[in-house]
Amino acid sequence: MNCVVGLRCRECGREFPAEALHVCDFCFGPLEVAYDYDAIAARVDRASIAAGPRTMWRYRDLLPVDGTSAVSLGAGCTPLVRADRLAAALGLGELWIKDDTANPTGSFKDRVVSVALSKARELGFKVAACASTGNLANSVAAHAARAGMASVVLVPRDLERAKIAMTAVYGGTVVAVDGTYDDVNRLCAELASEHPAWAFANVNLRTYYAEGSKTLAFEIAEQLDWRAPDHVVVPVASGSQLTKVAKGFAELVAVGLLDGTAEVRISGAQAQGCSPVATAFAEGADTIRPVRPSTIARSLAIGNPADGWYALEAVRRSGGAIGAVADDEILDAIGLLARTEGIFAETAGGVTIATLAKLAAAGVVRPDEKVVAIVTGHGLKTVESLAASVGPTATIAPTLAAFDEVVDDPWR
Ligand SMILES: *Cc1c(COP(=O)(O)O)cnc(C)c1O
Ligand SMILES: [Zn+2]
């Protein structure tokens, strides 16, 4: 059994049973999973976690599913890489990359989907569904195949080719919609009430789905020998990941796994072509004005972010900031991360690193801080964005002379 006491409305605090519910009947606020932290504290310690599987399910006591029934392709326990060359390039001190490109379908979405589909199977759903900007589609289709469930995935039609292929290959139903992600999401909200037997990972199962992102915080703390970093930089689409990374660090303190108060500053990263949360932060506003996205960072292109306000609040409370970067800065940052650390990120990773650079230059992220940047998706997913900027150094005939003409050897 897990230590979930139920679902709780984030606005009015009313409690609900742990079923496939995501909004409060009374005030329409979003629901959140509530736990008995004393019961968790009595059950887990650092040694019991260390004895668990080398996946995100080693933290099963802090997740809303019985670990025994997990739908898993092995997500989590991704590398935390010390990034000294990148730190030097950005004028920072101790910098780490949380490399979530290493997940089974190449993005952090495997964490949230593993939780959502585990819960869906536990609740008896036979069909997994979602509205996706791409990575969620890949992960839902793959985990549904793993679980022996059917899948129905809706995406904007102009998605990157790799993300369409990485969804369709798993054999589910893939529907390309002529519209933006926000159009797709609205359609899925309607579909969810038409098809109550479908588990939409980010609609009726969203309360559980969101909990998967906490494992990023759990892993970062464990990989730093159970010390919290000073500052974490997180990409923002709907704002769910950022909100739950903050919740994850707070929970580690609540159950006694982290000493002290774990005051982690959290900063957010957006693309200028879709930056409603960064704009609200810059203006000191309390509401988030929806935008129509136009950016190469397709996986972050949510113009009307469901958890944007909560992300904004978590950033403000922690003393962080939210930055936004242009498409050419995103491409430069993809190259910089690859050249300095050997990590190939998709456009969302470029957004995180470019924003980190900007916040470092502004003195918001400081050289005396222990900093973690979360890189959330693999570069092979968005290769077309690099088509104009990467290619062979030279193309030659198969002769020594031709080679010598184009490559000289300073290392001789
Ligand atoms: C979905 C996604 C995010 C963040 O999404 P939220 O909706 O803010 O939780 C970040 N990076 C990548 C690559 C994603 O696919
Ligand atoms: Zn409520």
Coordinates of C-alpha atoms and ligand atoms in Angstrom, one line a residue:
M1 CA 0.0 0.0 0.0
N2 CA 1.1 3.6 -0.6
C3 CA 0.8 6.5 1.8
V4 CA -1.7 8.6 -0.3
V5 CA -4.5 10.1 1.8
G6 CA -6.4 11.4 -1.2
L7 CA -6.6 14.3 -3.6
R8 CA -6.7 17.9 -2.4
C9 CA -7.8 21.0 -4.2
R10 CA -4.9 23.5 -4.6
E11 CA -7.3 26.4 -4.2
C12 CA -9.9 25.6 -1.6
G13 CA -8.3 22.6 0.1
R14 CA -11.3 20.3 -0.2
E15 CA -10.4 16.6 -0.2
F16 CA -11.4 13.9 -2.7
P17 CA -10.8 10.2 -3.1
A18 CA -7.7 9.0 -5.1
E19 CA -9.7 8.4 -8.3
A20 CA -9.3 9.7 -11.9
L21 CA -10.3 13.2 -10.9
H22 CA -8.4 16.4 -11.8
V23 CA -10.5 19.4 -11.0
C24 CA -12.4 20.4 -7.9
D25 CA -16.2 20.2 -8.1
F26 CA -16.6 23.2 -5.9
C27 CA -14.2 25.8 -7.3
F28 CA -12.7 24.2 -10.4
G29 CA -9.2 24.4 -8.9
P30 CA -6.7 21.7 -9.9
L31 CA -6.3 18.7 -7.6
E32 CA -3.0 17.5 -6.1
V33 CA -2.1 14.2 -4.5
A34 CA -1.9 14.5 -0.6
Y35 CA 0.3 12.1 1.4
D36 CA 0.8 11.1 5.0
Y37 CA 4.4 12.3 5.4
D38 CA 4.8 10.8 8.9
A39 CA 3.9 7.4 7.5
I40 CA 6.3 7.9 4.7
A41 CA 9.1 9.0 7.1
A42 CA 8.5 5.9 9.2
R43 CA 8.9 3.7 6.1
V44 CA 11.8 5.2 4.1
D45 CA 15.3 6.2 4.8
R46 CA 18.4 6.7 2.6
A47 CA 19.4 3.0 2.8
S48 CA 15.9 1.7 1.8
I49 CA 16.0 3.9 -1.2
A50 CA 19.5 2.8 -2.1
A51 CA 18.3 -0.8 -2.0
G52 CA 15.6 -0.1 -4.5
P53 CA 15.6 -0.5 -8.3
R54 CA 17.9 1.7 -10.4
T55 CA 14.8 3.5 -11.8
M56 CA 12.5 6.3 -10.6
W57 CA 10.5 3.6 -8.8
R58 CA 13.1 3.5 -6.0
Y59 CA 11.1 6.5 -4.7
R60 CA 7.8 4.6 -4.9
D61 CA 6.8 5.5 -1.3
L62 CA 6.6 9.1 -2.5
L63 CA 4.5 8.3 -5.6
P64 CA 0.8 7.7 -5.8
V65 CA 1.0 4.1 -7.1
D66 CA 1.8 0.8 -5.6
G67 CA 5.3 0.1 -6.9
T68 CA 4.5 -3.5 -7.6
S69 CA 2.0 -2.5 -10.3
A70 CA 4.3 0.0 -12.1
V71 CA 4.2 0.3 -15.8
S72 CA 7.9 0.9 -16.5
L73 CA 10.4 1.0 -19.3
G74 CA 13.1 1.9 -16.8
A75 CA 12.7 5.7 -16.7
G76 CA 14.7 7.7 -14.2
C77 CA 18.2 7.4 -12.5
T78 CA 19.5 9.4 -15.4
P79 CA 23.1 10.8 -15.2
L80 CA 23.9 13.9 -13.2
V81 CA 27.0 15.2 -15.0
R82 CA 29.5 17.7 -13.6
A83 CA 29.8 20.3 -16.3
D84 CA 33.1 22.1 -15.7
R85 CA 33.8 23.2 -19.3
L86 CA 30.3 24.6 -19.7
A87 CA 30.5 26.3 -16.3
A88 CA 33.8 28.0 -17.4
A89 CA 32.2 29.1 -20.6
L90 CA 29.3 30.7 -18.7
G91 CA 31.4 32.1 -15.8
L92 CA 29.8 29.8 -13.3
G93 CA 31.4 27.6 -10.5
E94 CA 29.8 24.2 -9.6
L95 CA 27.4 23.3 -12.5
W96 CA 25.7 20.0 -13.1
I97 CA 23.6 18.8 -16.0
K98 CA 20.7 16.5 -15.1
D99 CA 20.7 14.5 -18.4
D100 CA 17.1 13.4 -18.9
T101 CA 17.9 12.7 -22.6
A102 CA 18.9 9.3 -21.3
N103 CA 15.3 8.2 -20.5
P104 CA 13.8 5.3 -22.5
T105 CA 12.0 7.4 -25.1
G106 CA 14.5 10.2 -24.9
S107 CA 12.7 12.7 -22.7
F108 CA 11.7 13.5 -19.2
K109 CA 8.1 12.6 -20.1
D110 CA 8.8 9.0 -19.3
R111 CA 8.8 9.9 -15.7
V112 CA 5.3 11.4 -15.7
V113 CA 3.9 8.8 -18.1
S114 CA 5.2 5.9 -16.0
V115 CA 3.2 7.2 -13.0
A116 CA 0.1 8.1 -15.1
L117 CA -0.2 4.7 -16.8
S118 CA 0.6 2.8 -13.7
K119 CA -2.3 4.6 -12.0
A120 CA -4.5 4.1 -15.0
R121 CA -3.9 0.4 -15.0
E122 CA -4.5 0.2 -11.3
L123 CA -7.9 2.0 -11.8
G124 CA -8.8 -0.5 -14.6
F125 CA -8.4 1.7 -17.7
K126 CA -7.6 -0.2 -20.9
V127 CA -6.9 2.8 -23.2
A128 CA -4.1 5.4 -22.7
A129 CA -4.5 8.8 -24.4
C130 CA -3.0 12.3 -24.4
A131 CA -2.7 15.7 -26.0
S132 CA 0.9 16.2 -26.8
T133 CA 3.5 18.6 -28.1
G134 CA 5.5 15.5 -29.1
N135 CA 7.5 14.0 -26.3
L136 CA 4.4 13.0 -24.3
A137 CA 3.0 11.2 -27.4
N138 CA 6.3 9.2 -27.8
S139 CA 6.2 8.2 -24.2
V140 CA 2.4 7.4 -23.9
A141 CA 2.6 5.2 -27.1
A142 CA 5.6 3.3 -25.8
H143 CA 4.4 2.8 -22.2
A144 CA 0.9 1.7 -23.5
A145 CA 2.7 -0.9 -25.7
R146 CA 4.7 -2.0 -22.6
A147 CA 1.5 -2.3 -20.6
G148 CA -0.5 -4.1 -23.3
M149 CA -2.9 -1.1 -23.4
A150 CA -4.3 0.5 -26.5
S151 CA -3.3 4.2 -27.1
V152 CA -4.9 7.2 -28.8
V153 CA -2.5 10.1 -29.1
L154 CA -3.4 13.6 -30.5
V155 CA -0.6 16.0 -31.7
P156 CA -0.4 19.2 -33.8
R157 CA 0.0 18.1 -37.4
D158 CA 3.2 20.1 -38.0
L159 CA 5.3 18.3 -35.4
E160 CA 8.9 17.2 -36.0
R161 CA 9.2 14.0 -38.1
A162 CA 11.1 12.1 -35.5
K163 CA 8.3 12.7 -32.9
I164 CA 5.6 11.4 -35.3
A165 CA 7.7 8.3 -36.2
M166 CA 8.5 7.7 -32.5
T167 CA 4.8 7.6 -31.7
A168 CA 3.4 5.7 -34.7
V169 CA 6.0 2.9 -34.5
Y170 CA 4.4 1.6 -31.3
G171 CA 1.2 0.7 -33.1
G172 CA -1.4 2.9 -31.4
T173 CA -3.7 5.5 -33.0
V174 CA -2.0 8.8 -33.8
V175 CA -4.2 11.7 -34.8
A176 CA -2.6 14.8 -36.3
V177 CA -4.7 17.8 -35.6
D178 CA -4.7 20.9 -37.8
G179 CA -4.1 23.4 -35.0
T180 CA -1.8 24.4 -32.2
Y181 CA -1.1 22.4 -29.1
D182 CA -3.7 24.5 -27.3
D183 CA -6.3 23.5 -29.9
V184 CA -5.3 19.9 -29.4
N185 CA -5.6 20.2 -25.6
R186 CA -9.0 21.8 -25.8
L187 CA -10.2 18.9 -28.1
C188 CA -8.8 16.4 -25.6
A189 CA -10.7 18.0 -22.7
E190 CA -13.9 17.4 -24.8
L191 CA -12.8 13.9 -25.7
A192 CA -12.1 13.0 -22.1
S193 CA -15.8 13.6 -21.2
E194 CA -17.0 11.7 -24.3
H195 CA -14.7 8.7 -23.6
P196 CA -14.7 8.2 -19.8
A197 CA -13.0 4.8 -20.3
W198 CA -9.8 6.5 -21.7
A199 CA -7.0 7.5 -19.4
F200 CA -5.7 10.8 -20.8
A201 CA -2.3 11.1 -19.1
N202 CA -2.4 14.9 -18.9
V203 CA -6.2 15.4 -18.6
N204 CA -8.2 13.1 -16.3
L205 CA -4.9 11.5 -15.0
R206 CA -3.1 14.8 -14.7
T207 CA -3.0 14.8 -10.9
Y208 CA -1.0 11.6 -10.9
Y209 CA 1.0 12.3 -14.1
A210 CA 2.3 15.5 -12.5
E211 CA 3.8 13.6 -9.5
G212 CA 6.3 11.9 -11.7
S213 CA 8.3 15.1 -12.1
K214 CA 9.1 15.1 -8.4
T215 CA 11.5 12.2 -9.1
L216 CA 13.8 14.7 -10.8
A217 CA 14.3 16.5 -7.4
F218 CA 14.6 13.2 -5.5
E219 CA 17.4 12.0 -7.9
I220 CA 19.3 15.2 -7.9
A221 CA 19.4 15.2 -4.1
E222 CA 20.4 11.6 -3.9
Q223 CA 23.1 12.0 -6.6
L224 CA 24.5 15.0 -4.6
D225 CA 24.8 12.7 -1.6
W226 CA 21.6 13.9 -0.1
R227 CA 22.3 17.6 -0.3
A228 CA 20.1 20.0 -2.1
P229 CA 21.6 22.2 -4.8
D230 CA 21.4 26.0 -4.4
H231 CA 19.7 26.7 -7.7
V232 CA 17.9 24.6 -10.3
V233 CA 17.0 25.8 -13.8
V234 CA 13.9 24.1 -15.3
P235 CA 12.2 24.5 -18.7
V236 CA 8.6 25.6 -18.6
A237 CA 5.8 24.4 -20.9
S238 CA 2.6 23.9 -18.9
G239 CA 4.6 24.7 -15.7
S240 CA 3.9 21.3 -14.2
Q241 CA 7.5 20.0 -14.1
L242 CA 8.8 23.2 -12.4
T243 CA 6.0 23.2 -9.8
K244 CA 6.7 19.5 -9.0
V245 CA 10.4 19.8 -8.8
A246 CA 9.8 22.5 -6.1
K247 CA 7.3 20.1 -4.4
G248 CA 9.9 17.3 -4.6
F249 CA 12.6 19.1 -2.6
A250 CA 10.0 20.2 0.0
E251 CA 8.8 16.6 0.4
L252 CA 12.4 15.4 1.0
V253 CA 12.6 17.7 3.9
A254 CA 9.1 16.7 5.2
V255 CA 10.1 13.0 5.3
G256 CA 13.5 13.7 6.8
L257 CA 15.6 12.6 3.8
L258 CA 17.2 16.1 3.5
D259 CA 18.7 18.0 6.3
G260 CA 17.9 21.6 7.1
T261 CA 15.4 23.6 5.1
A262 CA 16.6 22.8 1.6
E263 CA 16.1 26.4 0.3
V264 CA 16.5 25.7 -3.4
R265 CA 16.2 28.6 -5.8
I266 CA 14.2 27.6 -8.8
S267 CA 14.4 29.4 -12.1
G268 CA 12.3 28.8 -15.2
A269 CA 13.3 28.8 -18.9
Q270 CA 11.1 29.6 -21.9
A271 CA 11.5 30.4 -25.6
Q272 CA 10.7 34.0 -26.5
G273 CA 8.3 32.7 -29.2
C274 CA 6.2 31.2 -26.3
S275 CA 6.9 32.9 -23.1
P276 CA 3.7 33.7 -21.2
V277 CA 5.1 32.8 -17.8
A278 CA 8.4 34.7 -18.4
T279 CA 6.4 37.7 -19.4
A280 CA 4.3 37.6 -16.3
F281 CA 7.4 37.3 -14.2
A282 CA 9.1 40.3 -16.0
E283 CA 6.0 42.4 -15.5
G284 CA 5.4 41.4 -11.9
A285 CA 1.9 40.3 -13.0
D286 CA -0.4 37.9 -11.2
T287 CA -2.2 36.6 -14.3
I288 CA -0.8 34.9 -17.3
R289 CA -1.8 36.2 -20.7
P290 CA -2.1 33.3 -23.2
V291 CA -0.1 33.7 -26.4
R292 CA 0.0 32.0 -29.8
P293 CA 3.3 30.1 -29.9
S294 CA 5.9 30.5 -32.7
T295 CA 9.2 28.9 -31.8
I296 CA 11.5 26.0 -32.8
A297 CA 11.1 24.7 -29.2
R298 CA 8.0 22.8 -30.1
S299 CA 8.0 20.7 -26.9
L300 CA 7.6 23.9 -24.8
A301 CA 5.1 25.5 -27.1
I302 CA 2.1 25.8 -24.8
G303 CA 0.5 29.2 -25.2
N304 CA -2.0 28.8 -22.3
P305 CA -0.1 26.9 -19.6
A306 CA -2.3 25.1 -17.1
D307 CA 0.2 25.3 -14.2
G308 CA 1.8 28.6 -15.3
W309 CA 0.6 30.5 -12.3
Y310 CA 1.8 27.8 -9.8
A311 CA 5.2 27.8 -11.6
L312 CA 5.4 31.6 -11.3
E313 CA 4.6 31.4 -7.7
A314 CA 7.1 28.7 -7.0
V315 CA 9.8 30.7 -8.7
R316 CA 9.0 33.9 -6.8
R317 CA 8.8 32.1 -3.5
S318 CA 12.2 30.6 -4.0
G319 CA 13.9 33.8 -5.1
G320 CA 14.6 32.5 -8.7
A321 CA 13.7 34.1 -12.0
I322 CA 12.2 33.2 -15.4
G323 CA 14.1 34.0 -18.5
A324 CA 13.2 33.7 -22.2
V325 CA 15.5 33.2 -25.2
A326 CA 15.3 33.6 -28.9
D327 CA 15.5 30.8 -31.4
D328 CA 19.0 31.5 -32.5
E329 CA 20.2 31.5 -28.9
I330 CA 18.5 28.1 -28.5
L331 CA 20.5 26.7 -31.5
D332 CA 23.7 28.2 -30.2
A333 CA 23.1 26.7 -26.8
I334 CA 22.5 23.2 -28.2
G335 CA 25.9 23.5 -29.9
L336 CA 27.6 24.9 -26.8
L337 CA 26.3 22.0 -24.6
A338 CA 27.3 19.4 -27.2
R339 CA 30.8 20.9 -27.7
T340 CA 31.6 21.4 -24.0
E341 CA 30.0 18.4 -22.4
G342 CA 29.1 15.8 -25.1
I343 CA 25.4 16.0 -24.5
F344 CA 23.1 16.4 -27.5
A345 CA 19.8 18.0 -26.5
E346 CA 16.6 18.9 -28.3
T347 CA 15.4 22.4 -28.6
A348 CA 14.0 22.4 -25.1
G349 CA 17.5 21.6 -23.7
G350 CA 18.7 24.6 -25.8
V351 CA 16.1 26.8 -24.1
T352 CA 17.4 25.7 -20.6
I353 CA 21.1 26.2 -21.4
A354 CA 20.5 29.5 -23.2
T355 CA 18.4 30.8 -20.3
L356 CA 21.0 29.6 -17.8
A357 CA 23.6 31.6 -19.8
K358 CA 21.4 34.7 -19.7
L359 CA 20.6 34.4 -16.0
A360 CA 24.3 33.9 -15.3
A361 CA 25.3 37.0 -17.3
A362 CA 22.6 38.9 -15.3
G363 CA 24.0 37.7 -12.0
V364 CA 20.8 35.9 -11.1
V365 CA 22.5 32.5 -11.2
R366 CA 25.8 33.1 -9.3
P367 CA 29.3 31.5 -9.5
D368 CA 29.1 30.7 -5.7
E369 CA 26.0 28.5 -6.2
K370 CA 25.8 24.8 -6.8
V371 CA 23.7 24.9 -9.9
V372 CA 21.7 22.1 -11.7
A373 CA 20.3 22.6 -15.2
I374 CA 17.7 20.1 -16.3
V375 CA 18.1 19.0 -19.9
T376 CA 14.9 17.2 -20.7
G377 CA 15.0 15.8 -24.3
H378 CA 17.3 14.2 -26.8
G379 CA 18.7 16.1 -29.8
L380 CA 17.7 13.4 -32.3
K381 CA 14.1 14.3 -31.7
T382 CA 14.6 17.8 -33.3
V383 CA 17.4 17.3 -35.9
E384 CA 15.6 19.4 -38.5
S385 CA 16.2 22.5 -36.4
L386 CA 19.9 22.0 -36.9
A387 CA 19.8 21.3 -40.6
A388 CA 21.2 24.7 -41.6
S389 CA 23.9 24.7 -39.0
V390 CA 25.5 21.3 -38.8
G391 CA 27.0 19.1 -41.6
P392 CA 30.2 17.5 -42.6
T393 CA 33.4 19.5 -42.3
A394 CA 34.2 18.5 -45.9
T395 CA 33.1 16.0 -48.5
I396 CA 36.0 14.4 -50.4
A397 CA 37.1 11.7 -52.9
P398 CA 38.5 8.6 -51.1
T399 CA 42.1 9.5 -51.4
L400 CA 44.9 10.6 -49.0
A401 CA 45.6 13.7 -51.1
A402 CA 41.9 14.8 -51.0
F403 CA 41.9 14.3 -47.2
D404 CA 45.2 16.3 -46.7
E405 CA 43.7 19.1 -48.7
V406 CA 40.8 19.7 -46.3
V407 CA 42.2 18.5 -42.9
D408 CA 45.4 19.7 -41.4
D409 CA 46.9 18.0 -38.3
P410 CA 47.9 20.5 -35.5
W411 CA 48.3 17.4 -33.2
R412 CA 51.0 15.8 -35.3
Ligands
LIG1 C1 6.9 18.5 -21.6 C2 8.3 18.9 -21.6 C3 8.8 19.8 -20.7 C4 8.1 20.5 -19.6 O1 6.8 20.4 -19.5 P1 5.8 21.0 -18.4 O2 4.5 21.0 -19.2 O3 6.2 22.4 -18.1 O4 5.8 20.1 -17.3 C5 10.2 20.1 -20.7 N1 11.0 19.6 -21.6 C6 10.5 18.8 -22.6 C7 11.5 18.2 -23.6 C8 9.2 18.4 -22.6 O5 8.8 17.5 -23.5
ZN2 ZN -11.6 23.7 -4.8

